[in-house]
GROMACS .gro file of N, CA and C in nm:
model
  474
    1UNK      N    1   2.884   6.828  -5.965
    1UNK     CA    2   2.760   6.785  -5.907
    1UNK      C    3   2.647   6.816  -6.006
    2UNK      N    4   2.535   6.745  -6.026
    2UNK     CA    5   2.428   6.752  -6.095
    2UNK      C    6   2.322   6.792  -6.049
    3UNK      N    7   2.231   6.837  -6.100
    3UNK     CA    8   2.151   6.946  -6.093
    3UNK      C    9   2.030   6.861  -6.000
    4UNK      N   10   2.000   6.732  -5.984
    4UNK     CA   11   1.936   6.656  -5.933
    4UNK      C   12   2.011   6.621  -5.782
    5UNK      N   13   2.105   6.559  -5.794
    5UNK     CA   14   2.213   6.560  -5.679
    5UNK      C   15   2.207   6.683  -5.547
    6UNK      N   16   2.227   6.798  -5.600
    6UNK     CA   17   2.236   6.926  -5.572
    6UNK      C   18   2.108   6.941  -5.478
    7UNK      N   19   1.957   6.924  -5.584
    7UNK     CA   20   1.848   6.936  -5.493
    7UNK      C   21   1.819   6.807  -5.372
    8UNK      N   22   1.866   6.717  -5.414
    8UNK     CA   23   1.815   6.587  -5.321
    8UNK      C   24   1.939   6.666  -5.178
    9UNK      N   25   2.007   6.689  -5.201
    9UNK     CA   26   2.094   6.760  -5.041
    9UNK      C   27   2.066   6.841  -5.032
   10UNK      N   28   1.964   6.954  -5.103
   10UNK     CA   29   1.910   7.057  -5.008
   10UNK      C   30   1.800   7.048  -4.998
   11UNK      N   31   1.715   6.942  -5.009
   11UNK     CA   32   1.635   6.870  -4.969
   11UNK      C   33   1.607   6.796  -4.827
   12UNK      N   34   1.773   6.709  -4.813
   12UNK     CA   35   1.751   6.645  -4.712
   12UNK      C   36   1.823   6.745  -4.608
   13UNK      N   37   1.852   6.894  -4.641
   13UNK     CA   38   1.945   6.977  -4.549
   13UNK      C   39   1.834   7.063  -4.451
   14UNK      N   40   1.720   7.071  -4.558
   14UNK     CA   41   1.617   7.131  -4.488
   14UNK      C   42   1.543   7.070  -4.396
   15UNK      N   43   1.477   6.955  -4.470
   15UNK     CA   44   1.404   6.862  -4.396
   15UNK      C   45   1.512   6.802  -4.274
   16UNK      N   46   1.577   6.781  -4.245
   16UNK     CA   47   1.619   6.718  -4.154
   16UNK      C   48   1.764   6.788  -4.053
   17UNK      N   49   1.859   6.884  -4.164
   17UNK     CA   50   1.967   6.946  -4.103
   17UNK      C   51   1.945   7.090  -4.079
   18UNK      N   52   2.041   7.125  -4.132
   18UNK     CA   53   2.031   7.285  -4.030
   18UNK      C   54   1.931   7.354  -4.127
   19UNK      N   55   1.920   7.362  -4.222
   19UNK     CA   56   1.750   7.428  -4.226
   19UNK      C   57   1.646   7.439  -4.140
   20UNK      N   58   1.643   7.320  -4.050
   20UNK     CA   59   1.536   7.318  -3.931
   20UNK      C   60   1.569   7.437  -3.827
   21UNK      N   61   1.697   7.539  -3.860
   21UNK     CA   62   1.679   7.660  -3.796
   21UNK      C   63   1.568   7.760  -3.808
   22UNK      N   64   1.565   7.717  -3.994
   22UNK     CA   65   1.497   7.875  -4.035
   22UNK      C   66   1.334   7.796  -4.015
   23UNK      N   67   1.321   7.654  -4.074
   23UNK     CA   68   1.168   7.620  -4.047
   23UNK      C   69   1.149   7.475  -4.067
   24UNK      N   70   1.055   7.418  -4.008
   24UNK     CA   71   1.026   7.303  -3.970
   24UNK      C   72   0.939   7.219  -4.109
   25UNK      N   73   1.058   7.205  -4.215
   25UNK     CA   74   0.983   7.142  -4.319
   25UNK      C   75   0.940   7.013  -4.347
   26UNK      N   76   0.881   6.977  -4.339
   26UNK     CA   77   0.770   6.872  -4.350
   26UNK      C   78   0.732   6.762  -4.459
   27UNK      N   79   0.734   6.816  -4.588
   27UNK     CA   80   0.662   6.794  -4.728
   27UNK      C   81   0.745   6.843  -4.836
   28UNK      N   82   0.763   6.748  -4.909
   28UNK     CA   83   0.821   6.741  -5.007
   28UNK      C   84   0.801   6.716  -5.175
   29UNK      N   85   0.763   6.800  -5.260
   29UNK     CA   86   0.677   6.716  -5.353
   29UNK      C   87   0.820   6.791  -5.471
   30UNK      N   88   0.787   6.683  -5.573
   30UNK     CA   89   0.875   6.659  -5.726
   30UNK      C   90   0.824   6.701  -5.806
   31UNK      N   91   0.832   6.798  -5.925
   31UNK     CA   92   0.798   6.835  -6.001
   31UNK      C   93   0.643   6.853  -5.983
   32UNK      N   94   0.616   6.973  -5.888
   32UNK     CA   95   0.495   7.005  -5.869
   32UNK      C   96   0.480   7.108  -5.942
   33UNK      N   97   0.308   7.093  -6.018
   33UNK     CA   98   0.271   7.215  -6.074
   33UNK      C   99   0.194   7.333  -5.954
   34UNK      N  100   0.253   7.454  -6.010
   34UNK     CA  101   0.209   7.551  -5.910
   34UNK      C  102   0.145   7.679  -5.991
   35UNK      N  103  -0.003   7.699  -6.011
   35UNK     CA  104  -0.038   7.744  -6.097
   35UNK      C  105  -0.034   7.736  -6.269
   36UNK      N  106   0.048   7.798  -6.343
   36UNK     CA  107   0.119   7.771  -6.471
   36UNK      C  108   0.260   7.734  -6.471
   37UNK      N  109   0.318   7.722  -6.363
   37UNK     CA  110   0.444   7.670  -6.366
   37UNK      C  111   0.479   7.550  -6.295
   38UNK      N  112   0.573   7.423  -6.347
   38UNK     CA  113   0.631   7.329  -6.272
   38UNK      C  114   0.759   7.376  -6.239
   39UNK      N  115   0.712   7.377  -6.088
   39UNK     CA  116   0.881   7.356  -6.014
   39UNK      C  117   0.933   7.200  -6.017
   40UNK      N  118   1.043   7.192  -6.001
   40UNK     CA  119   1.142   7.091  -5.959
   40UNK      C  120   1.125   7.010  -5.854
   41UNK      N  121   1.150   7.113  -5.746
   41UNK     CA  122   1.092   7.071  -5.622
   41UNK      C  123   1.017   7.160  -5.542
   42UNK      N  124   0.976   7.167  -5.421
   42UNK     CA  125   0.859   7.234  -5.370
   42UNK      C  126   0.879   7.171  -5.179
   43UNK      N  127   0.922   7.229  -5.142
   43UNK     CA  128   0.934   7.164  -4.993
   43UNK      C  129   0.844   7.264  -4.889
   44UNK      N  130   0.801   7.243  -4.858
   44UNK     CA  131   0.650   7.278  -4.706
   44UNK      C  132   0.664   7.278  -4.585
   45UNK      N  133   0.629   7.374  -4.504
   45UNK     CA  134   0.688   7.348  -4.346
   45UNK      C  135   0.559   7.474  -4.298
   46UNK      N  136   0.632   7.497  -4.159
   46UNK     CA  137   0.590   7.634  -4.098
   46UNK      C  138   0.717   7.642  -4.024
   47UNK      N  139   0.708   7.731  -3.911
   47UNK     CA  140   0.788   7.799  -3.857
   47UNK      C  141   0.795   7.787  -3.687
   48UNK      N  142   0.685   7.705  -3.651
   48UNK     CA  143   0.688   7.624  -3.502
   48UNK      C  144   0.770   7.498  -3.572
   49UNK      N  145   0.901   7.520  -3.448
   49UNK     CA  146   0.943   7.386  -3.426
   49UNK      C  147   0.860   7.243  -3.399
   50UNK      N  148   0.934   7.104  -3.372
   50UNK     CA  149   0.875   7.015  -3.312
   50UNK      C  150   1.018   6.986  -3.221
   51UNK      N  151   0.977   6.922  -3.144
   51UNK     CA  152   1.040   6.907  -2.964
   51UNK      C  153   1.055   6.807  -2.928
   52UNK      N  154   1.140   6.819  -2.802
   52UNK     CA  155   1.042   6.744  -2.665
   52UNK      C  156   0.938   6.820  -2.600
   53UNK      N  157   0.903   6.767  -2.523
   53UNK     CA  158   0.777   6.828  -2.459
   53UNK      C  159   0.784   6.967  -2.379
   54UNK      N  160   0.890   6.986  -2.344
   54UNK     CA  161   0.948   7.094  -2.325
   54UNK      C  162   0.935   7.232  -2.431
   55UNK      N  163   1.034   7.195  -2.484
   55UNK     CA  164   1.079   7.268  -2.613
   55UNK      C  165   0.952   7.294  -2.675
   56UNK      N  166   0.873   7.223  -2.672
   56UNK     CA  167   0.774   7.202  -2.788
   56UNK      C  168   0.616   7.296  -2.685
   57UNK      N  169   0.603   7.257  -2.568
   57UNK     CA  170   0.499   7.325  -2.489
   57UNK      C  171   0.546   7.545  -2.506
   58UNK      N  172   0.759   7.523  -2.488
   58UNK     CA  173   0.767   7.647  -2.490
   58UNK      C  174   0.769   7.715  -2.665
   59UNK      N  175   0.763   7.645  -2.771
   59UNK     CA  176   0.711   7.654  -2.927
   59UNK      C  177   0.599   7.745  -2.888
   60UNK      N  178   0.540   7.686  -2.892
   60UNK     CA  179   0.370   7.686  -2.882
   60UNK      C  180   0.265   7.789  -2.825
   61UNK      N  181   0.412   7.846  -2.703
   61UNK     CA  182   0.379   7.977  -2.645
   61UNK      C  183   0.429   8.085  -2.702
   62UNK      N  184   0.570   8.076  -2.720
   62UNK     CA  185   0.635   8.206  -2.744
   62UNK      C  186   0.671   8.212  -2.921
   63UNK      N  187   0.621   8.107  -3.037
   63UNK     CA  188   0.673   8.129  -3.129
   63UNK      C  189   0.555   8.100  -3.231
   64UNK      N  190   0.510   8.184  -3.317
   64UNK     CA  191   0.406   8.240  -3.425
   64UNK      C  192   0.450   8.108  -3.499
   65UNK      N  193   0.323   8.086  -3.541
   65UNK     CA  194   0.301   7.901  -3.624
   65UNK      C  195   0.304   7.972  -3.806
   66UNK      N  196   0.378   7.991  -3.902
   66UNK     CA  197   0.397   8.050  -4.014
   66UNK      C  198   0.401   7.924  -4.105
   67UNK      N  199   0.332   7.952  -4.204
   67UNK     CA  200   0.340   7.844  -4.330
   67UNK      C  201   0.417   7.861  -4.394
   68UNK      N  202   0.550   7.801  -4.480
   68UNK     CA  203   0.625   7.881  -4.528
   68UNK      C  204   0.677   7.743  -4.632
   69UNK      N  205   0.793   7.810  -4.750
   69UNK     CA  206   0.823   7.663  -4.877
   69UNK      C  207   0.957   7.725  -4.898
   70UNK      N  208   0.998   7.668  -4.968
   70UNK     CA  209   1.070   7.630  -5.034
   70UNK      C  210   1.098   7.582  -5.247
   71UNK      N  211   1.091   7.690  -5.303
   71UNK     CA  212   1.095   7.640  -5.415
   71UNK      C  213   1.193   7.619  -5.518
   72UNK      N  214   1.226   7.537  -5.601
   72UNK     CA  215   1.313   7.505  -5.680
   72UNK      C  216   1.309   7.463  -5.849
   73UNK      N  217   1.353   7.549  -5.921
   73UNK     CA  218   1.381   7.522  -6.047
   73UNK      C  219   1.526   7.520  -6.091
   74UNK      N  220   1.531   7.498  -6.238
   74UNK     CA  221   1.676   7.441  -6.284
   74UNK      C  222   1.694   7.467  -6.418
   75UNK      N  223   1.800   7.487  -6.491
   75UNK     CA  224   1.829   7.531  -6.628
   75UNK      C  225   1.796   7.635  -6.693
   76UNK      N  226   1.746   7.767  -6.680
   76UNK     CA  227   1.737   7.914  -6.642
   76UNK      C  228   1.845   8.050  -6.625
   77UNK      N  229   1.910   8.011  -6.697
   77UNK     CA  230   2.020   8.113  -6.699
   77UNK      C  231   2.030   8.236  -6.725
   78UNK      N  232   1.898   8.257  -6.807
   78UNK     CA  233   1.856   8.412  -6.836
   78UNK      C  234   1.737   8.453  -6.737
   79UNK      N  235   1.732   8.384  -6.648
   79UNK     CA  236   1.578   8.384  -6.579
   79UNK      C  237   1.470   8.443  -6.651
   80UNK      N  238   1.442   8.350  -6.792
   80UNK     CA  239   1.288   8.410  -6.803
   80UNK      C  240   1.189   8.362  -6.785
   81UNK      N  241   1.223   8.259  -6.681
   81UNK     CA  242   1.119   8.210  -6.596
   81UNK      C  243   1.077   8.257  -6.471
   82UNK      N  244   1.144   8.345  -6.438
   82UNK     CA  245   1.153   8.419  -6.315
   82UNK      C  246   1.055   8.502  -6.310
   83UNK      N  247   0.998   8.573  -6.339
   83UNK     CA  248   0.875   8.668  -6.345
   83UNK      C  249   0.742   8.583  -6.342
   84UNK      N  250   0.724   8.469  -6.431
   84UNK     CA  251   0.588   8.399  -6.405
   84UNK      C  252   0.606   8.305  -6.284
   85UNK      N  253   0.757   8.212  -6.250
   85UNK     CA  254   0.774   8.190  -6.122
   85UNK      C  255   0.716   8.251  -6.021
   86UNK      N  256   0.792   8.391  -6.002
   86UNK     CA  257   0.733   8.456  -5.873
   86UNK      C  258   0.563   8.451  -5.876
   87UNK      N  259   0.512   8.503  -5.994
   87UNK     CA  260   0.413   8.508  -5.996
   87UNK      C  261   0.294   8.422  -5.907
   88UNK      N  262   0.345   8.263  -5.988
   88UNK     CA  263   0.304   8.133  -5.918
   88UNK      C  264   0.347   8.120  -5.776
   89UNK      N  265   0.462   8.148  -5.748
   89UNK     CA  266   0.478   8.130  -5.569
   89UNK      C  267   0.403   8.266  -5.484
   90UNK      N  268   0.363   8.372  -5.534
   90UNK     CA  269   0.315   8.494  -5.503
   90UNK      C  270   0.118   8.439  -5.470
   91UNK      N  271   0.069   8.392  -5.607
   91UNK     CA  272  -0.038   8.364  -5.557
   91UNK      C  273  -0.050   8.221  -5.450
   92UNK      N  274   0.013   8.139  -5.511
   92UNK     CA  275   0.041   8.009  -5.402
   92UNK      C  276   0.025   8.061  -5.252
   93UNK      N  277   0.142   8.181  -5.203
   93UNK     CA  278   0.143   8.172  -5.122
   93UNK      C  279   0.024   8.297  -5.041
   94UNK      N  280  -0.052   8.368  -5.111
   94UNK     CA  281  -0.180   8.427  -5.047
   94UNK      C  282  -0.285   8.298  -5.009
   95UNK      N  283  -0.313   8.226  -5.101
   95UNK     CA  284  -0.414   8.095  -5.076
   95UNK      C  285  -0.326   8.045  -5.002
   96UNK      N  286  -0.232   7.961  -4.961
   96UNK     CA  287  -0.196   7.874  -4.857
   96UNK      C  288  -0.156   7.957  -4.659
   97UNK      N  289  -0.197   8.121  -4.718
   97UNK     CA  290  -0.188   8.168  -4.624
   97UNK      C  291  -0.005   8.188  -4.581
   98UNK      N  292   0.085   8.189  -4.685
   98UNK     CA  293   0.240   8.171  -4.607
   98UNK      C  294   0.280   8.297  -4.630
   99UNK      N  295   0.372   8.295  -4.491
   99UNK     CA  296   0.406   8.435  -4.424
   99UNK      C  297   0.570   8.458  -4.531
  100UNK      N  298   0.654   8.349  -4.614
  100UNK     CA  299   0.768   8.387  -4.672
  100UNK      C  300   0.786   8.286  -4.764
  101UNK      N  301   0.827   8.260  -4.897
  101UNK     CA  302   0.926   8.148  -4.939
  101UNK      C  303   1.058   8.195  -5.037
  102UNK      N  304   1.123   8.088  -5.029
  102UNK     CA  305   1.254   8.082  -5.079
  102UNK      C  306   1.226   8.058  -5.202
  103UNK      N  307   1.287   8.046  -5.320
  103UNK     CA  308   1.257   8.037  -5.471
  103UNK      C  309   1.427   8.008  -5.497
  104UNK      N  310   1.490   7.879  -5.537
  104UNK     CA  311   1.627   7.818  -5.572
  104UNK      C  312   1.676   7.771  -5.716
  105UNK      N  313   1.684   7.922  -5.802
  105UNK     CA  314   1.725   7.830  -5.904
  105UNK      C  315   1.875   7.786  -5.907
  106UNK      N  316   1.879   7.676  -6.003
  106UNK     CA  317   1.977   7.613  -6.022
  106UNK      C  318   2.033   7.553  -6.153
  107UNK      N  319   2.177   7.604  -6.183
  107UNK     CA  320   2.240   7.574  -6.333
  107UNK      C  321   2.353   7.535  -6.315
  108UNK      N  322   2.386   7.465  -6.399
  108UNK     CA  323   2.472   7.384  -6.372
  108UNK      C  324   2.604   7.457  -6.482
  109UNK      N  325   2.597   7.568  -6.494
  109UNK     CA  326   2.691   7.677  -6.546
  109UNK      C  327   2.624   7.806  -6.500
  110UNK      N  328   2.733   7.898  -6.534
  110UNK     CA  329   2.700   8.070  -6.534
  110UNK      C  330   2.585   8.132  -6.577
  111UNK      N  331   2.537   8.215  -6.447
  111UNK     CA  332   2.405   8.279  -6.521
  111UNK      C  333   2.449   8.416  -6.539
  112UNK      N  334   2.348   8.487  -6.592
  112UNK     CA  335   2.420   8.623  -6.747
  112UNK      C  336   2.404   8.683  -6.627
  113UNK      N  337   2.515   8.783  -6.657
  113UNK     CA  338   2.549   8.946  -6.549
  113UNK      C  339   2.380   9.010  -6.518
  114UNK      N  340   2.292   9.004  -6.598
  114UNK     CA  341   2.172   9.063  -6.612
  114UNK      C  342   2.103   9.009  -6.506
  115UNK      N  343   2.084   8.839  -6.560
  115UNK     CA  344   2.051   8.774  -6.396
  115UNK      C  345   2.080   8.780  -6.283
  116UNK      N  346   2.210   8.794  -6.290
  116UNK     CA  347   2.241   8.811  -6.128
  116UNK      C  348   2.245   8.941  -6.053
  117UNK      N  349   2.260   9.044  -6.139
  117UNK     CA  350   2.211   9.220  -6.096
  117UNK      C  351   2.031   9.235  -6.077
  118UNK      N  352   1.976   9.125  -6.160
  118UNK     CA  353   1.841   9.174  -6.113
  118UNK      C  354   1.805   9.063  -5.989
  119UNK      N  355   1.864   8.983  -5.972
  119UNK     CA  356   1.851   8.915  -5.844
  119UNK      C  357   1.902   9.001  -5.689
  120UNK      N  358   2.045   9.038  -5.744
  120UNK     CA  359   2.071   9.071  -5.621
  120UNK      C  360   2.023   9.224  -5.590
  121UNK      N  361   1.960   9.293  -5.682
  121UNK     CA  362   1.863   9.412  -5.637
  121UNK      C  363   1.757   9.374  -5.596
  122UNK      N  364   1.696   9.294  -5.600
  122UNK     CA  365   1.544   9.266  -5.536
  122UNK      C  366   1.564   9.234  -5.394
  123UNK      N  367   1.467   9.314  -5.329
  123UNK     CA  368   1.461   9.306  -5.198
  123UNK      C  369   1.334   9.307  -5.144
  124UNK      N  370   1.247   9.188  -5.199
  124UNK     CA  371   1.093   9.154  -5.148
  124UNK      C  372   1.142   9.073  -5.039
  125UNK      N  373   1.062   9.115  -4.927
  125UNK     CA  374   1.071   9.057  -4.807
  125UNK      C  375   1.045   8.941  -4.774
  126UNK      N  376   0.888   8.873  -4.888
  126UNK     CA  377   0.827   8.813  -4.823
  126UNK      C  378   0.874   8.631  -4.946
  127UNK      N  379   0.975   8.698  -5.086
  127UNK     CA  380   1.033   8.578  -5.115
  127UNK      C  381   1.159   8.616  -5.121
  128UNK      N  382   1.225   8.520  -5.115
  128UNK     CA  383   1.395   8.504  -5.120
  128UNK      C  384   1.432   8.436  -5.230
  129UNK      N  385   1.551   8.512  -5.341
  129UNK     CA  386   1.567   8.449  -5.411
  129UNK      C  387   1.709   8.424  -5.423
  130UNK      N  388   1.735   8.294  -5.429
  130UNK     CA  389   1.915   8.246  -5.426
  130UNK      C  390   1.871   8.164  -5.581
  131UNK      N  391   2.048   8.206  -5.699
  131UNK     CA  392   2.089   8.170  -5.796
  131UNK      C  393   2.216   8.041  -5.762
  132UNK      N  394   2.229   7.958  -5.798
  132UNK     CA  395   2.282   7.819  -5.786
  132UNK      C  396   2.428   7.805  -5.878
  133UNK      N  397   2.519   7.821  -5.906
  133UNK     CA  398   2.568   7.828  -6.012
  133UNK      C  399   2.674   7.661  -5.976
  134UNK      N  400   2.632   7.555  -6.009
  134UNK     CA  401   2.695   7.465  -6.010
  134UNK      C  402   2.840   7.456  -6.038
  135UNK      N  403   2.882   7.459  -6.124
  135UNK     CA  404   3.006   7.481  -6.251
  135UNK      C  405   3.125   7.530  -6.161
  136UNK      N  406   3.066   7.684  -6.122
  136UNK     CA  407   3.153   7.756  -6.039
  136UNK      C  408   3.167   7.758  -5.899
  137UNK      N  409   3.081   7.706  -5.873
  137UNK     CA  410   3.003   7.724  -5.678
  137UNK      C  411   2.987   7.824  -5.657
  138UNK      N  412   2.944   7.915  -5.717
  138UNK     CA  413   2.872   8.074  -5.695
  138UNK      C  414   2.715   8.094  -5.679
  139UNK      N  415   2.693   8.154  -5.550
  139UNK     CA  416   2.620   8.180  -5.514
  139UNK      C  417   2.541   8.281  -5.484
  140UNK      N  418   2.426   8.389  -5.575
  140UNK     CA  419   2.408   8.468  -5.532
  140UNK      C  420   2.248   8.497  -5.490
  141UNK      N  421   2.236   8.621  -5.429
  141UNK     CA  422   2.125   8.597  -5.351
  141UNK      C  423   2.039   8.741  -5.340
  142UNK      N  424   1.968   8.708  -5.350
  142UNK     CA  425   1.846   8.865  -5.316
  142UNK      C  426   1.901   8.933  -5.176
  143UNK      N  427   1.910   9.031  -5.160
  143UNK     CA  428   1.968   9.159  -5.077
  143UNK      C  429   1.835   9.122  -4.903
  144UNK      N  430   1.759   9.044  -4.921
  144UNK     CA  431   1.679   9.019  -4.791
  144UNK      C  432   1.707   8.953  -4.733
  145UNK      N  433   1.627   8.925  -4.622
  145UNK     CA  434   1.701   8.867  -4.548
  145UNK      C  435   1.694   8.702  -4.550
  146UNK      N  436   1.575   8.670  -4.591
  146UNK     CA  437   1.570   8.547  -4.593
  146UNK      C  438   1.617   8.541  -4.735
  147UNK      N  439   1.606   8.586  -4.881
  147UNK     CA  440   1.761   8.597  -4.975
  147UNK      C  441   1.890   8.574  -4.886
  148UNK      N  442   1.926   8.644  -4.811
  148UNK     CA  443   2.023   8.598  -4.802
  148UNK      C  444   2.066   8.513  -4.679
  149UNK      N  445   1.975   8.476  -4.619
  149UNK     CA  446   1.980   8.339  -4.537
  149UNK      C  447   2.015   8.207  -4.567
  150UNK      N  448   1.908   8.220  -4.762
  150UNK     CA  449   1.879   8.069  -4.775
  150UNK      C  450   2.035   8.088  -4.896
  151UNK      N  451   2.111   8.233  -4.941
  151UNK     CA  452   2.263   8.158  -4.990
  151UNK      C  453   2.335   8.080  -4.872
  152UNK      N  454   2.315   8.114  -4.736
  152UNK     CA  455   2.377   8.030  -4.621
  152UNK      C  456   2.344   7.911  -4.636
  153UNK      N  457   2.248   7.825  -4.666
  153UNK     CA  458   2.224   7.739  -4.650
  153UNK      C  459   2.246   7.660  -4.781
  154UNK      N  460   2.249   7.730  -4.877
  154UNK     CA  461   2.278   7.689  -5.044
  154UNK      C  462   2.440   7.624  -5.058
  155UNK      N  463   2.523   7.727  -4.969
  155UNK     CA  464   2.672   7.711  -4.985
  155UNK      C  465   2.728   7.578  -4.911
  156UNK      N  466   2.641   7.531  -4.823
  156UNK     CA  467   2.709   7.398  -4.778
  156UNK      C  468   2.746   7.269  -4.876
  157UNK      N  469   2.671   7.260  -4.982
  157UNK     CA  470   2.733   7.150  -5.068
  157UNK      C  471   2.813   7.207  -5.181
  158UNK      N  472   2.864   7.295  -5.155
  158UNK     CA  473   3.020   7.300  -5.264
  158UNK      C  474   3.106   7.178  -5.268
   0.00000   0.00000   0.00000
């Protein structure tokens, strides 16, 4: 599978399939710049469902309205894009006001032992970071919880 392929189904997994557990994404933009960095992709939501009128009157009462994304880069195997990444989704997400995002890179081979020990030690709450490893279907993921939510949701297109 290709590195384009890959994002267009977790694209349409969020927006429309079981991603709509973790949040109600909305917006979708392509190679958006986000501060000094272009992501890949960039997907937008919050965290109130949409309904029937039901469902949606009991949203509205009992469940906190959260801004929240989705981000994605590709070809990064040493992640040294990873530090000004966060950076850019860190301030992004004080100005847009969002309560969490996901950060998805993706290679279409093995990323170095280094990468994936400093991934899976990080345990910031408020981003999640899942490594993509095409080649192999390995998946690894930041030690949080939404880290390791969004490898759940990463592993469906093996």
């Amino acid at each position: 599978m290709k590195i384009r392929e890959y994002l267009l189904r977790l694209e349409d997994d969020l927006m429309t399939g079981s991603g709509r557990w973790a949040a109600d994404f909305t917006e979708s933009f392509w190679e958006l710049l986000v501060g000094d960095d272009v992501f890949d992709m960039v997907i937008l939501g919050n965290t109130r469902p949409r309904g029937f009128l039901l469902s949606r009157f009991f949203a509205w009462i009992a469940l906190p309205n959260y801004r929240v994304a989705c981000f994605a880069y590709s070809d990064d195997p040493e992640l040294k894009r990873l530090s000004p990444s966060l950076k850019a989704i860190a301030e992004y997400r004080e100005k847009e006001e969002m309560a969490w995002a996901w950060l998805v890179i993706v290679n279409e081979g093995p990323f170095s032992k280094r990468a994936q020990a400093l991934v899976e030690r990080d345990d910031t709450k408020e981003i999640g970071i899942t490594l993509v490893d095409l080649a192999s279907q390995e998946i690894t993921a930041s030690k949080s919880y939404i880290g390791r939510r969004m490898a759940h949701i990463a592993k469906r297109f093996k």
